[in-house]
Tab-separated table of C-alpha atoms in Angstrom:
chain	number	residue	atom	x	y	z
A	1	UNK	CA	146.973	56.312	29.116
A	2	UNK	CA	146.363	56.476	32.772
A	3	UNK	CA	142.744	57.037	33.405
A	4	UNK	CA	141.980	60.554	36.015
A	5	UNK	CA	140.676	59.508	39.215
A	6	UNK	CA	138.492	62.247	41.229
A	7	UNK	CA	138.630	61.772	45.113
A	8	UNK	CA	134.993	61.764	46.538
A	9	UNK	CA	136.104	64.531	48.540
A	10	UNK	CA	136.757	66.913	45.791
A	11	UNK	CA	133.090	67.228	44.460
A	12	UNK	CA	131.431	67.520	48.042
A	13	UNK	CA	134.143	70.659	48.393
A	14	UNK	CA	132.548	71.656	44.958
A	15	UNK	CA	128.934	71.147	45.813
A	16	UNK	CA	129.334	73.293	49.288
A	17	UNK	CA	130.821	75.742	47.785
A	18	UNK	CA	129.073	76.782	45.253
A	19	UNK	CA	125.846	76.044	48.250
A	20	UNK	CA	127.959	79.086	50.023
A	21	UNK	CA	127.801	81.093	46.897
A	22	UNK	CA	124.568	80.929	46.262
A	23	UNK	CA	123.407	81.297	49.855
A	24	UNK	CA	126.321	84.369	49.860
A	25	UNK	CA	124.091	85.807	46.541
A	26	UNK	CA	121.027	85.620	47.985
A	27	UNK	CA	121.253	87.436	51.026
A	28	UNK	CA	123.333	89.829	49.273
A	29	UNK	CA	119.945	90.530	47.215
A	30	UNK	CA	117.852	90.438	50.123
A	31	UNK	CA	119.382	93.140	51.986
A	32	UNK	CA	120.048	95.052	48.424
A	33	UNK	CA	115.937	94.723	48.811
A	34	UNK	CA	115.314	95.539	52.148
A	35	UNK	CA	117.797	98.913	51.701
A	36	UNK	CA	115.531	99.971	49.071
A	37	UNK	CA	112.792	99.141	50.832
A	38	UNK	CA	113.685	101.185	53.280
A	39	UNK	CA	114.896	103.753	51.296
A	40	UNK	CA	110.915	104.250	49.665
A	41	UNK	CA	109.451	104.158	52.577
A	42	UNK	CA	111.061	106.386	54.928
A	43	UNK	CA	110.285	110.002	55.070
A	44	UNK	CA	112.926	111.785	55.840
A	45	UNK	CA	115.957	112.139	54.421
A	46	UNK	CA	117.897	108.848	55.194
A	47	UNK	CA	121.929	108.858	54.506
A	48	UNK	CA	123.397	106.792	51.964
A	49	UNK	CA	126.811	106.944	54.345
A	50	UNK	CA	125.936	108.050	57.683
A	51	UNK	CA	128.297	110.994	58.845
A	52	UNK	CA	131.255	111.580	61.097
A	53	UNK	CA	129.680	113.871	63.787
A	54	UNK	CA	133.014	116.654	64.259
A	55	UNK	CA	134.095	117.019	67.784
A	56	UNK	CA	132.258	118.476	70.090
A	57	UNK	CA	132.293	118.844	73.912
A	58	UNK	CA	129.008	120.494	75.933
A	59	UNK	CA	127.665	120.693	79.093
A	60	UNK	CA	124.535	117.815	80.040
A	61	UNK	CA	121.893	119.472	82.777
A	62	UNK	CA	122.987	116.684	84.712
A	63	UNK	CA	126.018	118.692	85.007
A	64	UNK	CA	127.791	116.088	83.013
A	65	UNK	CA	129.589	116.345	80.029
A	66	UNK	CA	127.980	115.926	76.529
A	67	UNK	CA	130.221	115.253	73.875
A	68	UNK	CA	130.697	112.491	70.994
A	69	UNK	CA	131.212	109.513	73.101
A	70	UNK	CA	127.897	110.542	74.769
A	71	UNK	CA	126.471	109.335	71.419
A	72	UNK	CA	128.016	106.089	71.395
A	73	UNK	CA	126.195	102.924	72.186
A	74	UNK	CA	122.657	104.038	71.105
A	75	UNK	CA	120.152	105.786	69.023
A	76	UNK	CA	120.375	109.822	69.791
A	77	UNK	CA	117.528	111.943	68.552
A	78	UNK	CA	119.077	115.972	68.419
A	79	UNK	CA	116.794	118.727	68.407
A	80	UNK	CA	118.909	122.181	68.174
A	81	UNK	CA	116.996	125.231	69.972
A	82	UNK	CA	116.097	127.532	72.492
A	83	UNK	CA	113.309	127.652	75.670
A	84	UNK	CA	112.046	131.040	74.970
A	85	UNK	CA	111.131	129.646	71.423
A	86	UNK	CA	107.466	130.791	70.819
A	87	UNK	CA	106.524	128.154	68.439
A	88	UNK	CA	109.190	126.040	66.205
A	89	UNK	CA	110.679	124.395	70.065
A	90	UNK	CA	107.845	123.752	72.025
A	91	UNK	CA	105.792	122.432	68.665
A	92	UNK	CA	108.877	119.959	67.568
A	93	UNK	CA	109.278	118.620	71.123
A	94	UNK	CA	105.572	118.100	71.287
A	95	UNK	CA	105.941	116.331	68.347
A	96	UNK	CA	109.214	114.161	69.393
A	97	UNK	CA	107.447	113.573	72.603
A	98	UNK	CA	104.492	111.962	71.139
A	99	UNK	CA	106.607	110.102	68.457
A	100	UNK	CA	108.215	108.958	71.992
A	101	UNK	CA	105.107	107.549	73.464
A	102	UNK	CA	104.047	105.844	69.835
A	103	UNK	CA	107.473	104.000	69.852
A	104	UNK	CA	106.396	102.975	73.758
A	105	UNK	CA	103.215	101.892	73.164
A	106	UNK	CA	104.516	99.886	70.909
A	107	UNK	CA	107.501	98.361	72.813
A	108	UNK	CA	109.973	99.225	69.976
A	109	UNK	CA	113.113	99.244	72.048
A	110	UNK	CA	115.776	100.641	72.248
A	111	UNK	CA	113.924	104.085	72.655
A	112	UNK	CA	115.903	107.000	71.212
A	113	UNK	CA	117.933	109.420	73.914
A	114	UNK	CA	116.257	113.012	73.003
A	115	UNK	CA	118.456	115.432	73.043
A	116	UNK	CA	117.394	119.205	73.427
A	117	UNK	CA	120.966	121.370	72.692
A	118	UNK	CA	120.053	125.113	73.482
A	119	UNK	CA	121.631	127.701	71.047
A	120	UNK	CA	120.673	130.513	73.254
A	121	UNK	CA	123.663	129.932	76.644
A	122	UNK	CA	123.315	133.294	77.669
A	123	UNK	CA	119.306	132.672	79.021
A	124	UNK	CA	119.311	128.765	79.274
A	125	UNK	CA	121.045	127.787	82.055
A	126	UNK	CA	120.893	123.599	83.145
A	127	UNK	CA	118.424	124.381	85.815
A	128	UNK	CA	115.836	126.293	83.026
A	129	UNK	CA	116.714	123.590	80.775
A	130	UNK	CA	115.908	120.380	82.564
A	131	UNK	CA	112.876	121.890	83.677
A	132	UNK	CA	112.039	122.781	80.025
A	133	UNK	CA	112.142	119.067	78.510
A	134	UNK	CA	110.994	116.851	81.392
A	135	UNK	CA	107.812	119.012	80.936
A	136	UNK	CA	107.606	117.280	77.618
A	137	UNK	CA	108.867	113.887	78.456
A	138	UNK	CA	110.926	112.350	82.033
A	139	UNK	CA	113.402	111.158	79.625
A	140	UNK	CA	114.279	113.526	77.447
A	141	UNK	CA	117.803	115.495	77.937
A	142	UNK	CA	119.028	118.930	77.809
A	143	UNK	CA	122.942	120.564	77.059
A	144	UNK	CA	124.336	123.735	76.683
A	145	UNK	CA	127.480	125.006	76.170
A	146	UNK	CA	129.937	128.130	74.788
A	147	UNK	CA	128.392	130.572	72.475
A	148	UNK	CA	132.094	129.413	70.168
A	149	UNK	CA	130.880	125.869	70.756
A	150	UNK	CA	127.223	125.323	69.469
A	151	UNK	CA	127.872	128.177	66.483
A	152	UNK	CA	130.698	125.615	65.842
A	153	UNK	CA	128.782	122.380	65.959
A	154	UNK	CA	125.573	123.708	64.296
A	155	UNK	CA	127.761	125.052	61.319
A	156	UNK	CA	129.087	121.860	61.206
A	157	UNK	CA	125.516	120.162	60.820
A	158	UNK	CA	124.299	122.385	58.612
A	159	UNK	CA	122.019	124.264	61.310
A	160	UNK	CA	121.145	127.873	60.932
A	161	UNK	CA	120.226	129.941	63.466
A	162	UNK	CA	120.125	133.968	64.450
A	163	UNK	CA	119.672	136.319	66.887
A	164	UNK	CA	117.151	139.209	66.305
A	165	UNK	CA	116.224	142.490	68.398
A	166	UNK	CA	112.619	142.661	69.159
A	167	UNK	CA	111.490	146.103	68.336
A	168	UNK	CA	110.606	148.256	71.052
A	169	UNK	CA	112.719	146.155	73.572
A	170	UNK	CA	116.532	146.658	73.167
A	171	UNK	CA	117.643	144.731	75.973
A	172	UNK	CA	115.072	141.569	74.501
A	173	UNK	CA	115.451	139.126	71.689
A	174	UNK	CA	114.383	136.006	69.427
A	175	UNK	CA	116.340	133.690	67.907
A	176	UNK	CA	114.852	132.720	63.959
A	177	UNK	CA	116.155	129.045	63.610
A	178	UNK	CA	116.049	126.101	61.490
A	179	UNK	CA	113.345	123.360	63.111
A	180	UNK	CA	115.627	120.209	61.756
A	181	UNK	CA	115.808	117.101	64.030
A	182	UNK	CA	118.822	115.128	63.652
A	183	UNK	CA	119.308	111.005	64.301
A	184	UNK	CA	122.242	109.637	65.051
A	185	UNK	CA	123.418	105.998	65.060
A	186	UNK	CA	124.889	103.982	67.881
A	187	UNK	CA	128.027	104.239	66.629
A	188	UNK	CA	127.845	108.078	66.876
A	189	UNK	CA	127.193	109.345	63.205
A	190	UNK	CA	124.416	111.151	61.902
A	191	UNK	CA	122.102	108.703	59.855
A	192	UNK	CA	119.519	110.880	59.345
A	193	UNK	CA	117.648	114.316	59.309
A	194	UNK	CA	114.115	115.473	59.293
A	195	UNK	CA	112.634	118.573	57.750
A	196	UNK	CA	109.747	120.914	59.521
A	197	UNK	CA	106.606	120.361	59.369
A	198	UNK	CA	107.191	116.986	61.898
A	199	UNK	CA	104.739	114.285	61.654
A	200	UNK	CA	105.170	111.806	64.674
A	201	UNK	CA	104.142	108.756	63.486
A	202	UNK	CA	105.891	109.465	60.365
A	203	UNK	CA	108.860	110.201	63.041
A	204	UNK	CA	108.361	106.978	64.646
A	205	UNK	CA	107.950	104.639	61.108
A	206	UNK	CA	111.392	105.874	60.033
A	207	UNK	CA	112.978	105.307	63.120
A	208	UNK	CA	111.587	101.474	63.040
A	209	UNK	CA	112.985	101.388	59.863
A	210	UNK	CA	116.664	102.382	60.708
A	211	UNK	CA	117.014	100.897	64.143
A	212	UNK	CA	115.367	97.396	63.776
């Protein structure tokens, strides 16, 4: 009976395969532990799967198109509001400015692109929007669009708002709206959102958890 002879290269290959499998399982478990830790520490709502942003086409305060393509290649924070807002908008924008300063101080790059989208295109001109956002931070950006464009975009992103006539002022109105902040990843997809009341330190920490 012939004795089976196994070539030494077979044992080397088998050993390398076992090492690769062991290493792969270790890395997989590390990633799972990291994801679990990230979700446990996250203060906002982190989506299990990033969500596609429906097609939109707005105009930025610099006259450039602001659309889905503008979201690619960077982290973007979007907040829907209006410049005549009395409390929710200036408070939220101030919180975002503080969040931005916290990230700057820690040198956590890349910093997010903060975009304010107007839900009041009738009164919010590009010049007014530019002046408004830059009062909070010189790098902040703003965009606007037609009423139907804004309504379609907000409905698909779960943002609710409605105009309310002011008593005794028939030609004036206020807008009631949700104060949610949306976080878009560099693939142009919604990855998380944050509901009011907002905390700058928590917003900064959540951004650190997902962006690094």
